[in-house]
Amino acid sequence: MKPLGPDEAWARAEAFFQGDLLRAEVFLHRYALRDLEGRWLEPTPEFMWRRLARTMARVEKDRKTWERRFEDLLADFRFVPGGRILFGAGNPRSATLFNCYFIPIQADSIYGITRWMFEAAKTYGMGGGVGTNADVLRPRGAKVRNAGLESSGAVSFMEVFSTLTGVMGASGGRRGALMITLRVDHPDVLEFITAKSDPERRHIRNANISVRVSDAFMEALAHDGRVRLWFRTPHETIERVIPARQIWQALIESAWASAEPGVLFWDQVVRRSTTQYNGMEVQGVNVCGEVPMEPYGACNLGSIHLAAFVRAPFTDRADLDWDRLAETVYGAVRFLDDVIDVGAPRHPLRAQRRASERSRRVGLGIMGLADCMVMLNVVYGSPECIRWVDRILAFVKEVAYQASSDLAREKGPFPAFDAREHEKSPYIQELPAFIRRGLRTHGLRNCALMAIAPTGSISILAGTSSGIEPIFALRYLRHVAGQAYQVEHPLVRQYRQMYGASRPLPPAFVTAHQIDPESRVELQAVAQRHVDQSISSTVNLPEETPVSTVERLYWKAWELGCKGITVFREGSRASVVEPLYAERGVYRVETEPPLGVCVVCEAPQVSRR
């Protein structure tokens, strides 16, 4: 197609999205293909879908058949690949097709730290985000054998890593994004917890942070016990014992005050992992936490748009088109598996390519859950909603695993596959018997299959709610690329087109601040039973929420088997969404998310000021 000027591209995009300027803006400025001069080649998503289908079908034997099938799979946003795939597939620019990577710090040394910085910089340069662990770095005050006398500690190097992330994302293109985690018994854990709220640590602004909490810590906390903080160097062992309550109190107070750090229940992550063998053992997570993975592992994401499968919406006959949903899940697994081969030459590092090809990890998730519930006349967070979540994700899980088993029969299992070791995972043991029989007979094409990402920008593109989150607001003002857009949630327009503008919205149109936060945790826990990797979700809390509520939610998340939890209390951070007329439920959304949110997974956690 010939390059288009901005006026023509805008006119065609606006017509496709039926006057929804925000969706047109997100499409044109984030995902539409441009030539190397910056001129648009794709004025509407149909061109993008054709490009994606053609690119992924290249690795299929019957290219023409799969090109047609993939284009149908993508049509009307029934399946939406991750943002890196939308942008990078078939793009002449040097861009990875994988949203995030886990890059370990190889050693507690100048070489280990600078090697990490080089590898992270290369990854940022090709559009990937980075997760890492600071555990390997010796704590503040540890002895060193160079010109200094003692270490400045793990947190001091976090500032360096964050600065690198900011610099690499400052060129006007895609922002860099970083997740740093620390184990709960590292001697610097208290400094880590308060690092982002410390005025003297103001440079740790381009990173998410999370504490990896163990079951042993939670048990010590339950019994008002103490925790041994420890670190070994070649020259000494550093240790001290402090009350578990001291760490816990700092953790929940910081989360209440500033929405960070998040918590990863690491023993649950490891216990339910499907990859604890053959060098695939999970060591860290991606930027938003929904993909625990091995060193140099990559997250290869895509989401099923659940609301697209509702038949007879807003009526007593509303239900899902289960056959169409199964067909879409089945095709999505194959699409994401093909991304691994198409994207192999585009990994920033050889180690990333080796890890991806060895495990063939994919992360199929969902979005539009809240919209789906509204269309089914179900109140988000209600017991009926949680039953629907259980049913839907059990269905998606079983179809996805069947698809991966069938792909293994056709193309071979992932290279590191070992049936006996894979079946040791409690998650695998809970799969239906017919899937486990297929696993033993044919293997699996992918070491792990499901992960629920935030889907911030791609859910705007699809005109639906993000991930498994509730609808945040029905009306708001959003600033994107210097423009302000008055936005009404697309589902409101759809309802009014059916029933007229004068008819009141039904009770199912609830928003985040109308939902009991404990039901949010219960919903996440039910979803987690069916997800072999993890879930990125944030519990929104009113400004007047006490610290004790945050503590109760964290306890509940651990007890119910969640792999992690994040909360966001209104007013705890510079807002992304601001009410223009609070009594009317109208909000303003700032151009950029607050520092530290999941910019790679493109999901700002929203709040009112």
JSON list of N, CA, C and O in Angstrom, two decimals, residues 84-129:
[
{"chain": "A", "resi": 84, "resn": "ARG", "atom": "N", "xyz": [3.76, -6.03, 21.37]},
{"chain": "A", "resi": 84, "resn": "ARG", "atom": "CA", "xyz": [5.01, -6.18, 20.62]},
{"chain": "A", "resi": 84, "resn": "ARG", "atom": "C", "xyz": [4.79, -6.95, 19.32]},
{"chain": "A", "resi": 84, "resn": "ARG", "atom": "O", "xyz": [5.47, -6.68, 18.32]},
{"chain": "A", "resi": 85, "resn": "ILE", "atom": "N", "xyz": [3.86, -7.90, 19.34]},
{"chain": "A", "resi": 85, "resn": "ILE", "atom": "CA", "xyz": [3.55, -8.64, 18.12]},
{"chain": "A", "resi": 85, "resn": "ILE", "atom": "C", "xyz": [2.83, -7.74, 17.14]},
{"chain": "A", "resi": 85, "resn": "ILE", "atom": "O", "xyz": [3.15, -7.70, 15.94]},
{"chain": "A", "resi": 86, "resn": "LEU", "atom": "N", "xyz": [1.83, -6.99, 17.62]},
{"chain": "A", "resi": 86, "resn": "LEU", "atom": "CA", "xyz": [1.09, -6.09, 16.75]},
{"chain": "A", "resi": 86, "resn": "LEU", "atom": "C", "xyz": [2.03, -5.09, 16.07]},
{"chain": "A", "resi": 86, "resn": "LEU", "atom": "O", "xyz": [1.88, -4.80, 14.88]},
{"chain": "A", "resi": 87, "resn": "PHE", "atom": "N", "xyz": [2.99, -4.57, 16.83]},
{"chain": "A", "resi": 87, "resn": "PHE", "atom": "CA", "xyz": [3.90, -3.58, 16.28]},
{"chain": "A", "resi": 87, "resn": "PHE", "atom": "C", "xyz": [4.99, -4.22, 15.42]},
{"chain": "A", "resi": 87, "resn": "PHE", "atom": "O", "xyz": [5.33, -3.72, 14.34]},
{"chain": "A", "resi": 88, "resn": "GLY", "atom": "N", "xyz": [5.57, -5.32, 15.89]},
{"chain": "A", "resi": 88, "resn": "GLY", "atom": "CA", "xyz": [6.81, -5.81, 15.31]},
{"chain": "A", "resi": 88, "resn": "GLY", "atom": "C", "xyz": [6.68, -6.80, 14.17]},
{"chain": "A", "resi": 88, "resn": "GLY", "atom": "O", "xyz": [7.57, -6.89, 13.32]},
{"chain": "A", "resi": 89, "resn": "ALA", "atom": "N", "xyz": [5.58, -7.58, 14.11]},
{"chain": "A", "resi": 89, "resn": "ALA", "atom": "CA", "xyz": [5.47, -8.62, 13.08]},
{"chain": "A", "resi": 89, "resn": "ALA", "atom": "C", "xyz": [5.42, -7.99, 11.69]},
{"chain": "A", "resi": 89, "resn": "ALA", "atom": "O", "xyz": [4.57, -7.15, 11.40]},
{"chain": "A", "resi": 90, "resn": "GLY", "atom": "N", "xyz": [6.36, -8.36, 10.84]},
{"chain": "A", "resi": 90, "resn": "GLY", "atom": "CA", "xyz": [6.41, -7.82, 9.49]},
{"chain": "A", "resi": 90, "resn": "GLY", "atom": "C", "xyz": [6.90, -6.40, 9.41]},
{"chain": "A", "resi": 90, "resn": "GLY", "atom": "O", "xyz": [6.84, -5.78, 8.34]},
{"chain": "A", "resi": 91, "resn": "ASN", "atom": "N", "xyz": [7.41, -5.87, 10.52]},
{"chain": "A", "resi": 91, "resn": "ASN", "atom": "CA", "xyz": [7.90, -4.50, 10.56]},
{"chain": "A", "resi": 91, "resn": "ASN", "atom": "C", "xyz": [9.38, -4.49, 10.20]},
{"chain": "A", "resi": 91, "resn": "ASN", "atom": "O", "xyz": [10.15, -5.27, 10.78]},
{"chain": "A", "resi": 92, "resn": "PRO", "atom": "N", "xyz": [9.83, -3.64, 9.28]},
{"chain": "A", "resi": 92, "resn": "PRO", "atom": "CA", "xyz": [11.26, -3.63, 8.93]},
{"chain": "A", "resi": 92, "resn": "PRO", "atom": "C", "xyz": [12.15, -3.10, 10.05]},
{"chain": "A", "resi": 92, "resn": "PRO", "atom": "O", "xyz": [13.38, -3.28, 10.00]},
{"chain": "A", "resi": 93, "resn": "ARG", "atom": "N", "xyz": [11.57, -2.46, 11.06]},
{"chain": "A", "resi": 93, "resn": "ARG", "atom": "CA", "xyz": [12.38, -1.96, 12.16]},
{"chain": "A", "resi": 93, "resn": "ARG", "atom": "C", "xyz": [12.88, -3.11, 13.03]},
{"chain": "A", "resi": 93, "resn": "ARG", "atom": "O", "xyz": [12.26, -4.18, 13.10]},
{"chain": "A", "resi": 94, "resn": "SER", "atom": "N", "xyz": [13.98, -2.90, 13.72]},
{"chain": "A", "resi": 94, "resn": "SER", "atom": "CA", "xyz": [14.54, -3.92, 14.61]},
{"chain": "A", "resi": 94, "resn": "SER", "atom": "C", "xyz": [13.76, -3.90, 15.92]},
{"chain": "A", "resi": 94, "resn": "SER", "atom": "O", "xyz": [14.05, -3.12, 16.83]},
{"chain": "A", "resi": 95, "resn": "ALA", "atom": "N", "xyz": [12.76, -4.76, 16.01]},
{"chain": "A", "resi": 95, "resn": "ALA", "atom": "CA", "xyz": [11.90, -4.78, 17.19]},
{"chain": "A", "resi": 95, "resn": "ALA", "atom": "C", "xyz": [11.59, -6.23, 17.55]},
{"chain": "A", "resi": 95, "resn": "ALA", "atom": "O", "xyz": [11.27, -7.04, 16.68]},
{"chain": "A", "resi": 96, "resn": "THR", "atom": "N", "xyz": [11.69, -6.55, 18.83]},
{"chain": "A", "resi": 96, "resn": "THR", "atom": "CA", "xyz": [11.35, -7.89, 19.28]},
{"chain": "A", "resi": 96, "resn": "THR", "atom": "C", "xyz": [9.84, -8.10, 19.23]},
{"chain": "A", "resi": 96, "resn": "THR", "atom": "O", "xyz": [9.07, -7.14, 19.28]},
{"chain": "A", "resi": 97, "resn": "LEU", "atom": "N", "xyz": [9.43, -9.35, 19.15]},
{"chain": "A", "resi": 97, "resn": "LEU", "atom": "CA", "xyz": [8.01, -9.70, 19.19]},
{"chain": "A", "resi": 97, "resn": "LEU", "atom": "C", "xyz": [7.57, -10.13, 20.59]},
{"chain": "A", "resi": 97, "resn": "LEU", "atom": "O", "xyz": [6.42, -10.51, 20.78]},
{"chain": "A", "resi": 98, "resn": "PHE", "atom": "N", "xyz": [8.48, -10.01, 21.57]},
{"chain": "A", "resi": 98, "resn": "PHE", "atom": "CA", "xyz": [8.21, -10.49, 22.91]},
{"chain": "A", "resi": 98, "resn": "PHE", "atom": "C", "xyz": [8.17, -9.31, 23.88]},
{"chain": "A", "resi": 98, "resn": "PHE", "atom": "O", "xyz": [9.09, -8.49, 23.90]},
{"chain": "A", "resi": 99, "resn": "ASN", "atom": "N", "xyz": [7.13, -9.25, 24.69]},
{"chain": "A", "resi": 99, "resn": "ASN", "atom": "CA", "xyz": [6.94, -8.08, 25.54]},
{"chain": "A", "resi": 99, "resn": "ASN", "atom": "C", "xyz": [8.05, -7.90, 26.57]},
{"chain": "A", "resi": 99, "resn": "ASN", "atom": "O", "xyz": [8.53, -6.80, 26.78]},
{"chain": "A", "resi": 100, "resn": "CYS", "atom": "N", "xyz": [8.42, -8.97, 27.26]},
{"chain": "A", "resi": 100, "resn": "CYS", "atom": "CA", "xyz": [9.34, -8.86, 28.39]},
{"chain": "A", "resi": 100, "resn": "CYS", "atom": "C", "xyz": [10.27, -10.05, 28.46]},
{"chain": "A", "resi": 100, "resn": "CYS", "atom": "O", "xyz": [9.97, -11.14, 27.95]},
{"chain": "A", "resi": 101, "resn": "TYR", "atom": "N", "xyz": [11.36, -9.86, 29.18]},
{"chain": "A", "resi": 101, "resn": "TYR", "atom": "CA", "xyz": [12.34, -10.92, 29.43]},
{"chain": "A", "resi": 101, "resn": "TYR", "atom": "C", "xyz": [12.75, -10.90, 30.90]},
{"chain": "A", "resi": 101, "resn": "TYR", "atom": "O", "xyz": [12.68, -9.85, 31.56]},
{"chain": "A", "resi": 102, "resn": "PHE", "atom": "N", "xyz": [13.20, -12.05, 31.38]},
{"chain": "A", "resi": 102, "resn": "PHE", "atom": "CA", "xyz": [13.86, -12.09, 32.68]},
{"chain": "A", "resi": 102, "resn": "PHE", "atom": "C", "xyz": [15.36, -12.21, 32.44]},
{"chain": "A", "resi": 102, "resn": "PHE", "atom": "O", "xyz": [15.82, -13.17, 31.81]},
{"chain": "A", "resi": 103, "resn": "ILE", "atom": "N", "xyz": [16.12, -11.22, 32.92]},
{"chain": "A", "resi": 103, "resn": "ILE", "atom": "CA", "xyz": [17.57, -11.22, 32.76]},
{"chain": "A", "resi": 103, "resn": "ILE", "atom": "C", "xyz": [18.20, -11.28, 34.14]},
{"chain": "A", "resi": 103, "resn": "ILE", "atom": "O", "xyz": [18.06, -10.34, 34.94]},
{"chain": "A", "resi": 104, "resn": "PRO", "atom": "N", "xyz": [18.91, -12.36, 34.47]},
{"chain": "A", "resi": 104, "resn": "PRO", "atom": "CA", "xyz": [19.52, -12.46, 35.80]},
{"chain": "A", "resi": 104, "resn": "PRO", "atom": "C", "xyz": [20.78, -11.62, 35.90]},
{"chain": "A", "resi": 104, "resn": "PRO", "atom": "O", "xyz": [21.45, -11.36, 34.90]},
{"chain": "A", "resi": 105, "resn": "ILE", "atom": "N", "xyz": [21.09, -11.19, 37.11]},
{"chain": "A", "resi": 105, "resn": "ILE", "atom": "CA", "xyz": [22.41, -10.62, 37.40]},
{"chain": "A", "resi": 105, "resn": "ILE", "atom": "C", "xyz": [23.32, -11.81, 37.67]},
{"chain": "A", "resi": 105, "resn": "ILE", "atom": "O", "xyz": [23.11, -12.55, 38.63]},
{"chain": "A", "resi": 106, "resn": "GLN", "atom": "N", "xyz": [24.30, -12.02, 36.83]},
{"chain": "A", "resi": 106, "resn": "GLN", "atom": "CA", "xyz": [25.04, -13.27, 36.84]},
{"chain": "A", "resi": 106, "resn": "GLN", "atom": "C", "xyz": [25.95, -13.42, 38.06]},
{"chain": "A", "resi": 106, "resn": "GLN", "atom": "O", "xyz": [26.23, -14.54, 38.48]},
{"chain": "A", "resi": 107, "resn": "ALA", "atom": "N", "xyz": [26.41, -12.32, 38.60]},
{"chain": "A", "resi": 107, "resn": "ALA", "atom": "CA", "xyz": [27.36, -12.41, 39.72]},
{"chain": "A", "resi": 107, "resn": "ALA", "atom": "C", "xyz": [27.36, -11.12, 40.51]},
{"chain": "A", "resi": 107, "resn": "ALA", "atom": "O", "xyz": [27.07, -10.04, 39.98]},
{"chain": "A", "resi": 108, "resn": "ASP", "atom": "N", "xyz": [27.70, -11.23, 41.78]},
{"chain": "A", "resi": 108, "resn": "ASP", "atom": "CA", "xyz": [27.83, -10.06, 42.66]},
{"chain": "A", "resi": 108, "resn": "ASP", "atom": "C", "xyz": [29.22, -9.47, 42.45]},
{"chain": "A", "resi": 108, "resn": "ASP", "atom": "O", "xyz": [30.12, -9.61, 43.28]},
{"chain": "A", "resi": 109, "resn": "SER", "atom": "N", "xyz": [29.36, -8.81, 41.30]},
{"chain": "A", "resi": 109, "resn": "SER", "atom": "CA", "xyz": [30.67, -8.25, 40.93]},
{"chain": "A", "resi": 109, "resn": "SER", "atom": "C", "xyz": [30.44, -7.13, 39.93]},
{"chain": "A", "resi": 109, "resn": "SER", "atom": "O", "xyz": [29.36, -6.99, 39.36]},
{"chain": "A", "resi": 110, "resn": "ILE", "atom": "N", "xyz": [31.49, -6.34, 39.71]},
{"chain": "A", "resi": 110, "resn": "ILE", "atom": "CA", "xyz": [31.40, -5.28, 38.71]},
{"chain": "A", "resi": 110, "resn": "ILE", "atom": "C", "xyz": [31.08, -5.88, 37.35]},
{"chain": "A", "resi": 110, "resn": "ILE", "atom": "O", "xyz": [30.25, -5.35, 36.59]},
{"chain": "A", "resi": 111, "resn": "TYR", "atom": "N", "xyz": [31.69, -7.02, 37.03]},
{"chain": "A", "resi": 111, "resn": "TYR", "atom": "CA", "xyz": [31.41, -7.67, 35.75]},
{"chain": "A", "resi": 111, "resn": "TYR", "atom": "C", "xyz": [29.94, -8.09, 35.67]},
{"chain": "A", "resi": 111, "resn": "TYR", "atom": "O", "xyz": [29.27, -7.86, 34.65]},
{"chain": "A", "resi": 112, "resn": "GLY", "atom": "N", "xyz": [29.43, -8.72, 36.73]},
{"chain": "A", "resi": 112, "resn": "GLY", "atom": "CA", "xyz": [28.04, -9.18, 36.71]},
{"chain": "A", "resi": 112, "resn": "GLY", "atom": "C", "xyz": [27.06, -8.03, 36.55]},
{"chain": "A", "resi": 112, "resn": "GLY", "atom": "O", "xyz": [26.08, -8.13, 35.81]},
{"chain": "A", "resi": 113, "resn": "ILE", "atom": "N", "xyz": [27.33, -6.92, 37.24]},
{"chain": "A", "resi": 113, "resn": "ILE", "atom": "CA", "xyz": [26.42, -5.77, 37.18]},
{"chain": "A", "resi": 113, "resn": "ILE", "atom": "C", "xyz": [26.48, -5.10, 35.81]},
{"chain": "A", "resi": 113, "resn": "ILE", "atom": "O", "xyz": [25.45, -4.78, 35.22]},
{"chain": "A", "resi": 114, "resn": "THR", "atom": "N", "xyz": [27.68, -4.89, 35.28]},
{"chain": "A", "resi": 114, "resn": "THR", "atom": "CA", "xyz": [27.79, -4.21, 33.99]},
{"chain": "A", "resi": 114, "resn": "THR", "atom": "C", "xyz": [27.32, -5.12, 32.85]},
{"chain": "A", "resi": 114, "resn": "THR", "atom": "O", "xyz": [26.78, -4.62, 31.86]},
{"chain": "A", "resi": 115, "resn": "ARG", "atom": "N", "xyz": [27.51, -6.43, 33.01]},
{"chain": "A", "resi": 115, "resn": "ARG", "atom": "CA", "xyz": [26.97, -7.35, 31.99]},
{"chain": "A", "resi": 115, "resn": "ARG", "atom": "C", "xyz": [25.44, -7.24, 31.97]},
{"chain": "A", "resi": 115, "resn": "ARG", "atom": "O", "xyz": [24.84, -7.20, 30.89]},
{"chain": "A", "resi": 116, "resn": "TRP", "atom": "N", "xyz": [24.82, -7.20, 33.14]},
{"chain": "A", "resi": 116, "resn": "TRP", "atom": "CA", "xyz": [23.36, -7.05, 33.19]},
{"chain": "A", "resi": 116, "resn": "TRP", "atom": "C", "xyz": [22.95, -5.77, 32.49]},
{"chain": "A", "resi": 116, "resn": "TRP", "atom": "O", "xyz": [21.98, -5.74, 31.72]},
{"chain": "A", "resi": 117, "resn": "MET", "atom": "N", "xyz": [23.67, -4.68, 32.74]},
{"chain": "A", "resi": 117, "resn": "MET", "atom": "CA", "xyz": [23.30, -3.40, 32.14]},
{"chain": "A", "resi": 117, "resn": "MET", "atom": "C", "xyz": [23.42, -3.45, 30.62]},
{"chain": "A", "resi": 117, "resn": "MET", "atom": "O", "xyz": [22.56, -2.91, 29.90]},
{"chain": "A", "resi": 118, "resn": "PHE", "atom": "N", "xyz": [24.44, -4.10, 30.13]},
{"chain": "A", "resi": 118, "resn": "PHE", "atom": "CA", "xyz": [24.59, -4.24, 28.68]},
{"chain": "A", "resi": 118, "resn": "PHE", "atom": "C", "xyz": [23.44, -5.06, 28.09]},
{"chain": "A", "resi": 118, "resn": "PHE", "atom": "O", "xyz": [22.83, -4.66, 27.09]},
{"chain": "A", "resi": 119, "resn": "GLU", "atom": "N", "xyz": [23.11, -6.19, 28.73]},
{"chain": "A", "resi": 119, "resn": "GLU", "atom": "CA", "xyz": [22.05, -7.04, 28.21]},
{"chain": "A", "resi": 119, "resn": "GLU", "atom": "C", "xyz": [20.69, -6.35, 28.31]},
{"chain": "A", "resi": 119, "resn": "GLU", "atom": "O", "xyz": [19.85, -6.47, 27.40]},
{"chain": "A", "resi": 120, "resn": "ALA", "atom": "N", "xyz": [20.46, -5.63, 29.41]},
{"chain": "A", "resi": 120, "resn": "ALA", "atom": "CA", "xyz": [19.20, -4.91, 29.55]},
{"chain": "A", "resi": 120, "resn": "ALA", "atom": "C", "xyz": [19.10, -3.80, 28.51]},
{"chain": "A", "resi": 120, "resn": "ALA", "atom": "O", "xyz": [18.03, -3.59, 27.91]},
{"chain": "A", "resi": 121, "resn": "ALA", "atom": "N", "xyz": [20.19, -3.08, 28.27]},
{"chain": "A", "resi": 121, "resn": "ALA", "atom": "CA", "xyz": [20.17, -1.99, 27.29]},
{"chain": "A", "resi": 121, "resn": "ALA", "atom": "C", "xyz": [19.86, -2.51, 25.90]},
{"chain": "A", "resi": 121, "resn": "ALA", "atom": "O", "xyz": [19.08, -1.90, 25.14]},
{"chain": "A", "resi": 122, "resn": "LYS", "atom": "N", "xyz": [20.44, -3.64, 25.53]},
{"chain": "A", "resi": 122, "resn": "LYS", "atom": "CA", "xyz": [20.14, -4.23, 24.22]},
{"chain": "A", "resi": 122, "resn": "LYS", "atom": "C", "xyz": [18.67, -4.61, 24.13]},
{"chain": "A", "resi": 122, "resn": "LYS", "atom": "O", "xyz": [18.02, -4.44, 23.09]},
{"chain": "A", "resi": 123, "resn": "THR", "atom": "N", "xyz": [18.12, -5.12, 25.23]},
{"chain": "A", "resi": 123, "resn": "THR", "atom": "CA", "xyz": [16.72, -5.54, 25.25]},
{"chain": "A", "resi": 123, "resn": "THR", "atom": "C", "xyz": [15.80, -4.34, 25.16]},
{"chain": "A", "resi": 123, "resn": "THR", "atom": "O", "xyz": [14.82, -4.34, 24.40]},
{"chain": "A", "resi": 124, "resn": "TYR", "atom": "N", "xyz": [16.09, -3.28, 25.93]},
{"chain": "A", "resi": 124, "resn": "TYR", "atom": "CA", "xyz": [15.29, -2.06, 25.83]},
{"chain": "A", "resi": 124, "resn": "TYR", "atom": "C", "xyz": [15.33, -1.49, 24.41]},
{"chain": "A", "resi": 124, "resn": "TYR", "atom": "O", "xyz": [14.34, -1.00, 23.89]},
{"chain": "A", "resi": 125, "resn": "GLY", "atom": "N", "xyz": [16.51, -1.55, 23.81]},
{"chain": "A", "resi": 125, "resn": "GLY", "atom": "CA", "xyz": [16.68, -0.97, 22.48]},
{"chain": "A", "resi": 125, "resn": "GLY", "atom": "C", "xyz": [15.82, -1.61, 21.42]},
{"chain": "A", "resi": 125, "resn": "GLY", "atom": "O", "xyz": [15.51, -1.00, 20.40]},
{"chain": "A", "resi": 126, "resn": "MET", "atom": "N", "xyz": [15.41, -2.87, 21.64]},
{"chain": "A", "resi": 126, "resn": "MET", "atom": "CA", "xyz": [14.54, -3.55, 20.69]},
{"chain": "A", "resi": 126, "resn": "MET", "atom": "C", "xyz": [13.10, -3.66, 21.18]},
{"chain": "A", "resi": 126, "resn": "MET", "atom": "O", "xyz": [12.30, -4.41, 20.64]},
{"chain": "A", "resi": 127, "resn": "GLY", "atom": "N", "xyz": [12.78, -2.88, 22.24]},
{"chain": "A", "resi": 127, "resn": "GLY", "atom": "CA", "xyz": [11.39, -2.77, 22.65]},
{"chain": "A", "resi": 127, "resn": "GLY", "atom": "C", "xyz": [10.94, -3.71, 23.75]},
{"chain": "A", "resi": 127, "resn": "GLY", "atom": "O", "xyz": [9.76, -3.74, 24.08]},
{"chain": "A", "resi": 128, "resn": "GLY", "atom": "N", "xyz": [11.85, -4.49, 24.33]},
{"chain": "A", "resi": 128, "resn": "GLY", "atom": "CA", "xyz": [11.46, -5.42, 25.38]},
{"chain": "A", "resi": 128, "resn": "GLY", "atom": "C", "xyz": [11.62, -4.82, 26.76]},
{"chain": "A", "resi": 128, "resn": "GLY", "atom": "O", "xyz": [12.47, -3.96, 26.99]},
{"chain": "A", "resi": 129, "resn": "GLY", "atom": "N", "xyz": [10.77, -5.27, 27.68]},
{"chain": "A", "resi": 129, "resn": "GLY", "atom": "CA", "xyz": [10.95, -4.93, 29.09]},
{"chain": "A", "resi": 129, "resn": "GLY", "atom": "C", "xyz": [11.78, -5.98, 29.78]},
{"chain": "A", "resi": 129, "resn": "GLY", "atom": "O", "xyz": [12.03, -7.06, 29.24]}
]
